[in-house]
Structures are given as structure tokens and as C-alpha cells.
Amino acid sequence: MTDIKLTRKRSSILIFVGVCFFLGSVYLKVYFQSRQEFQIAETHLSRGELRLAIRHYAYVVRWYTPGNRYVNVAIQRIKKLGEHAYKNGNWALALFAYQQLRNGISSTRHLFQPHSKVLEHCHERLSRLLSLVSGKVPFDADNDVPLKKSLLKMLRKEHPTPSPWLSFAAALSFVLWLVSCGYILATWHHTPTRDRLYSMISSVGLALLWLLFLSVA
């Protein structure tokens, strides 16, 4: 009977560790994919290729994960570029920006809608822009607003680019936290109480470290 209980416990631990590993792998895949798209968008932005930059920023938004700062920065980039185009009378480019932003945010909806206030702002802007653009400006026209260096500097100053080193540290601390959870469960029944406490404190510390790196990356 004891052997059966031990086998069940080991099976439960293995299942839990497997689920954590799977979820962690998915999270890291989405996180690093969003970072890659963000870097592509930044390259296009620095060249003044606004439509390509907006499109890739929208791809970043689609790779939404909780605590992912790349998504937040990408949203602010699109909003700023859209407002800049709107104020300069380039309604077609502004319409393109807000459509991309709306589509990107809408695609992240699951149990709740992330960035719902930004989505509402998009709908308000789109309702105005559609009345301005309709029948006046060809939607596919290549009429990007010249990107002034002052705007590029303002974008990066207000919404600094996430640090790749801190992002890597966040990913590493997340993996170490998952490993620590698996280790605690696997050794729980034959570990002294004091060592259990130390292991739990270390695991909580890794979780807090992960959240800290995500917040400042």
C-alpha cells in the first residue's frame, strides 16, 4: 500500500513539473518572439519606415503575456505615431496605425480584455478618421509623414526600450523558479523541516526576482 502511495505521489510530482515546464516553455517562446518583433519594429522606425514599424509593433501586441513590457512599449509607440500622423493631417497613416493597434489588442482577448481603455480610445479615433479618410485619401497611398528626429527622441525618452539583459535575467529567473518548485515537491517527504523552509524562501525569492526583472526590463 505504501509503495502505491509513493508511486502516485511521484506521478503527481512528475505531472506537475511537466505542466510547469510546458507553461514555462510557452511563456518564454511568446516573450522572446515579442522581443524579436520589437527589435524589427525599432529598426524600421529608425529608418523612418513608419508603416512597417507600426505593423511589427502590432505583431508585438499580438504576442501578449502578462508583465511583458515589450507589449506596453509597442502600444505606446503606435499611439504616438498615430497621433503624430493625425495632427499632421495624414489621416490615412493615422487610420492605419489605429486599425493595427485595435486588431493587435483585440487578438489578445481571452478571459478578459487586456488594455481595454486603449481599445476604447482606438474605436473613438477610428470613428473620426473613417469619416475623414472615406473617399478623400487612398488607403494604400505611400504618404508617410516624415519622421522628425525630435519625435524619435521623444518616443524613446517617454517609453525607453526594454533592456535585453534584464529581459534575459527575467527569463532565467523564471526558469530557475520552476526548477525550484519541482525540486521542493520532489524532495518534500524526505527533507528536514528547516531545509524545507529554506527551499521555500529561496523559491519565493526567485519568484520575486522574476517579477522585479520584468518590471524594470
Tab-separated table of C-alpha atoms in Angstrom:
chain	number	residue	atom	x	y	z
A	1	MET	CA	0.000	0.000	0.000
A	2	THR	CA	2.863	2.330	0.876
A	3	ASP	CA	4.539	1.649	-2.474
A	4	ILE	CA	1.310	2.514	-4.301
A	5	LYS	CA	1.051	5.834	-2.421
A	6	LEU	CA	4.660	6.679	-3.207
A	7	THR	CA	4.128	5.846	-6.853
A	8	ARG	CA	1.059	8.090	-7.002
A	9	LYS	CA	2.914	10.939	-5.306
A	10	ARG	CA	5.842	10.624	-7.685
A	11	SER	CA	3.471	10.537	-10.640
A	12	SER	CA	1.713	13.667	-9.377
A	13	ILE	CA	5.043	15.439	-8.923
A	14	LEU	CA	6.176	14.470	-12.413
A	15	ILE	CA	2.884	15.674	-13.906
A	16	PHE	CA	3.122	18.975	-12.032
A	17	VAL	CA	6.728	19.528	-13.095
A	18	GLY	CA	5.821	18.620	-16.678
A	19	VAL	CA	2.926	21.101	-16.717
A	20	CYS	CA	5.158	23.834	-15.243
A	21	PHE	CA	7.843	23.112	-17.826
A	22	PHE	CA	5.301	23.258	-20.651
A	23	LEU	CA	3.781	26.526	-19.440
A	24	GLY	CA	7.228	27.990	-18.878
A	25	SER	CA	8.326	26.997	-22.380
A	26	VAL	CA	5.232	28.597	-23.910
A	27	TYR	CA	5.755	31.769	-21.887
A	28	LEU	CA	9.389	32.053	-22.928
A	29	LYS	CA	8.529	31.365	-26.570
A	30	VAL	CA	5.941	34.156	-26.605
A	31	TYR	CA	8.196	36.516	-24.666
A	32	PHE	CA	11.216	36.123	-26.924
A	33	GLN	CA	9.076	36.258	-30.063
A	34	SER	CA	7.656	39.601	-28.928
A	35	ARG	CA	11.184	40.859	-28.298
A	36	GLN	CA	12.271	39.819	-31.796
A	37	GLU	CA	9.325	41.617	-33.406
A	38	PHE	CA	10.021	44.677	-31.260
A	39	GLN	CA	13.612	44.848	-32.471
A	40	ILE	CA	12.444	44.612	-36.097
A	41	ALA	CA	9.940	47.410	-35.484
A	42	GLU	CA	12.617	49.588	-33.891
A	43	THR	CA	14.838	49.104	-36.930
A	44	HIS	CA	12.076	50.236	-39.288
A	45	LEU	CA	11.273	53.178	-37.023
A	46	SER	CA	14.876	54.381	-37.031
A	47	ARG	CA	14.792	54.321	-40.854
A	48	GLY	CA	11.558	56.314	-40.977
A	49	GLU	CA	9.592	53.355	-42.400
A	50	LEU	CA	6.515	54.089	-40.358
A	51	ARG	CA	4.034	51.645	-41.853
A	52	LEU	CA	6.410	48.709	-41.466
A	53	ALA	CA	7.266	49.835	-37.947
A	54	ILE	CA	3.580	50.080	-36.981
A	55	ARG	CA	2.850	46.661	-38.465
A	56	HIS	CA	5.627	44.983	-36.479
A	57	TYR	CA	4.677	46.833	-33.297
A	58	ALA	CA	1.199	45.382	-33.802
A	59	TYR	CA	2.780	41.915	-34.072
A	60	VAL	CA	4.404	42.571	-30.688
A	61	VAL	CA	0.993	43.363	-29.198
A	62	ARG	CA	-0.369	40.056	-30.501
A	63	TRP	CA	2.355	38.195	-28.562
A	64	TYR	CA	0.804	39.387	-25.301
A	65	THR	CA	1.931	37.895	-21.997
A	66	PRO	CA	1.290	39.303	-18.507
A	67	GLY	CA	4.133	41.553	-17.396
A	68	ASN	CA	5.658	41.795	-20.881
A	69	ARG	CA	6.965	45.346	-21.176
A	70	TYR	CA	7.627	44.991	-24.893
A	71	VAL	CA	3.858	44.906	-25.429
A	72	ASN	CA	3.300	48.056	-23.367
A	73	VAL	CA	6.045	49.973	-25.163
A	74	ALA	CA	4.787	48.820	-28.582
A	75	ILE	CA	1.274	50.063	-27.781
A	76	GLN	CA	2.598	53.472	-26.787
A	77	ARG	CA	4.753	53.642	-29.929
A	78	ILE	CA	1.738	53.026	-32.194
A	79	LYS	CA	-0.374	55.549	-30.295
A	80	LYS	CA	2.292	58.227	-30.587
A	81	LEU	CA	2.835	57.586	-34.287
A	82	GLY	CA	-0.913	57.593	-34.895
A	83	GLU	CA	-1.373	60.872	-33.037
A	84	HIS	CA	1.589	62.401	-34.857
A	85	ALA	CA	0.095	61.456	-38.231
A	86	TYR	CA	-3.349	62.680	-37.175
A	87	LYS	CA	-2.072	66.091	-36.081
A	88	ASN	CA	-0.099	66.445	-39.323
A	89	GLY	CA	-3.216	65.777	-41.387
A	90	ASN	CA	-2.073	62.366	-42.628
A	91	TRP	CA	-5.350	60.662	-41.857
A	92	ALA	CA	-4.618	57.560	-43.939
A	93	LEU	CA	-1.492	56.774	-41.916
A	94	ALA	CA	-3.290	57.563	-38.649
A	95	LEU	CA	-6.133	55.251	-39.685
A	96	PHE	CA	-3.625	52.510	-40.497
A	97	ALA	CA	-1.949	52.923	-37.093
A	98	TYR	CA	-5.167	52.726	-35.084
A	99	GLN	CA	-6.508	49.815	-37.110
A	100	GLN	CA	-3.312	47.879	-36.483
A	101	LEU	CA	-3.435	48.736	-32.788
A	102	ARG	CA	-7.100	47.759	-32.496
A	103	ASN	CA	-6.532	44.451	-34.283
A	104	GLY	CA	-3.483	43.671	-32.161
A	105	ILE	CA	-5.229	44.335	-28.856
A	106	SER	CA	-8.437	42.553	-29.893
A	107	SER	CA	-6.458	39.407	-30.729
A	108	THR	CA	-5.261	39.117	-27.096
A	109	ARG	CA	-8.756	38.735	-25.662
A	110	HIS	CA	-9.310	35.584	-23.560
A	111	LEU	CA	-10.990	35.522	-20.135
A	112	PHE	CA	-10.720	39.297	-20.093
A	113	GLN	CA	-9.655	42.038	-22.492
A	114	PRO	CA	-6.164	43.441	-21.792
A	115	HIS	CA	-5.702	47.164	-22.432
A	116	SER	CA	-9.447	47.774	-22.706
A	117	LYS	CA	-9.063	51.556	-22.256
A	118	VAL	CA	-6.602	51.754	-25.140
A	119	LEU	CA	-9.012	49.714	-27.270
A	120	GLU	CA	-11.827	52.136	-26.471
A	121	HIS	CA	-9.569	55.048	-27.464
A	122	CYS	CA	-8.857	53.271	-30.772
A	123	HIS	CA	-12.556	52.959	-31.505
A	124	GLU	CA	-13.106	56.657	-30.835
A	125	ARG	CA	-10.226	57.645	-33.097
A	126	LEU	CA	-11.278	55.246	-35.854
A	127	SER	CA	-14.831	56.549	-35.937
A	128	ARG	CA	-13.434	60.044	-36.513
A	129	LEU	CA	-10.764	59.017	-39.010
A	130	LEU	CA	-13.073	56.903	-41.154
A	131	SER	CA	-15.235	59.947	-41.793
A	132	LEU	CA	-12.158	61.969	-42.764
A	133	VAL	CA	-10.479	59.384	-44.961
A	134	SER	CA	-13.522	57.984	-46.779
A	135	GLY	CA	-13.408	58.985	-50.428
A	136	LYS	CA	-10.619	61.512	-49.953
A	137	VAL	CA	-7.307	59.713	-49.410
A	138	PRO	CA	-6.380	56.348	-50.979
A	139	PHE	CA	-5.840	53.895	-48.144
A	140	ASP	CA	-2.795	52.266	-49.751
A	141	ALA	CA	-1.144	55.560	-50.647
A	142	ASP	CA	2.522	55.758	-49.745
A	143	ASN	CA	2.238	59.051	-47.922
A	144	ASP	CA	4.078	58.568	-44.640
A	145	VAL	CA	4.699	61.654	-42.561
A	146	PRO	CA	8.424	62.483	-42.448
A	147	LEU	CA	9.769	61.190	-39.156
A	148	LYS	CA	11.477	64.040	-37.382
A	149	LYS	CA	14.423	63.236	-35.156
A	150	SER	CA	12.731	65.134	-32.353
A	151	LEU	CA	9.762	62.730	-32.475
A	152	LEU	CA	12.014	59.678	-32.438
A	153	LYS	CA	13.905	61.099	-29.469
A	154	MET	CA	10.652	61.850	-27.650
A	155	LEU	CA	9.335	58.326	-28.232
A	156	ARG	CA	12.425	56.733	-26.763
A	157	LYS	CA	12.596	59.176	-23.881
A	158	GLU	CA	8.991	58.719	-22.788
A	159	HIS	CA	8.964	54.961	-23.328
A	160	PRO	CA	12.507	53.617	-23.003
A	161	THR	CA	13.430	50.479	-24.893
A	162	PRO	CA	13.392	47.341	-22.708
A	163	SER	CA	16.847	46.123	-21.773
A	164	PRO	CA	17.746	42.779	-23.432
A	165	TRP	CA	19.985	41.843	-20.486
A	166	LEU	CA	17.249	42.438	-17.926
A	167	SER	CA	14.811	40.557	-20.157
A	168	PHE	CA	17.201	37.597	-20.252
A	169	ALA	CA	17.597	37.790	-16.465
A	170	ALA	CA	13.805	37.752	-16.102
A	171	ALA	CA	13.527	34.658	-18.304
A	172	LEU	CA	16.354	32.908	-16.441
A	173	SER	CA	14.889	33.650	-13.014
A	174	PHE	CA	11.519	32.319	-14.211
A	175	VAL	CA	13.091	29.021	-15.304
A	176	LEU	CA	15.015	28.742	-12.022
A	177	TRP	CA	11.797	29.357	-10.098
A	178	LEU	CA	10.080	26.488	-11.951
A	179	VAL	CA	13.045	24.211	-11.236
A	180	SER	CA	12.970	25.151	-7.543
A	181	CYS	CA	9.242	24.335	-7.355
A	182	GLY	CA	9.865	20.925	-8.895
A	183	TYR	CA	12.771	20.288	-6.541
A	184	ILE	CA	10.703	21.192	-3.469
A	185	LEU	CA	7.901	18.842	-4.476
A	186	ALA	CA	10.266	16.010	-5.367
A	187	THR	CA	12.177	16.150	-2.060
A	188	TRP	CA	9.393	17.278	0.280
A	189	HIS	CA	8.784	13.967	2.131
A	190	HIS	CA	12.410	13.211	2.968
A	191	THR	CA	13.652	16.739	3.668
A	192	PRO	CA	14.007	18.153	7.237
A	193	THR	CA	11.582	20.911	8.173
A	194	ARG	CA	14.296	23.557	8.350
A	195	ASP	CA	15.595	22.682	4.882
A	196	ARG	CA	12.032	22.818	3.545
A	197	LEU	CA	11.709	26.343	4.892
A	198	TYR	CA	14.971	27.422	3.296
A	199	SER	CA	13.906	25.913	-0.035
A	200	MET	CA	10.543	27.688	0.088
A	201	ILE	CA	12.198	31.013	0.931
A	202	SER	CA	14.594	30.555	-1.994
A	203	SER	CA	11.708	29.744	-4.323
A	204	VAL	CA	9.740	32.812	-3.232
A	205	GLY	CA	12.894	34.900	-3.680
A	206	LEU	CA	13.301	33.665	-7.259
A	207	ALA	CA	9.644	34.476	-7.989
A	208	LEU	CA	10.060	37.990	-6.613
A	209	LEU	CA	13.290	38.382	-8.572
A	210	TRP	CA	11.478	37.362	-11.756
A	211	LEU	CA	8.731	39.931	-11.141
A	212	LEU	CA	11.345	42.590	-10.361
A	213	PHE	CA	13.255	41.966	-13.600
A	214	LEU	CA	10.015	42.051	-15.599
A	215	SER	CA	9.037	45.389	-14.086
A	216	VAL	CA	12.365	47.094	-14.870
A	217	ALA	CA	13.395	45.277	-18.085
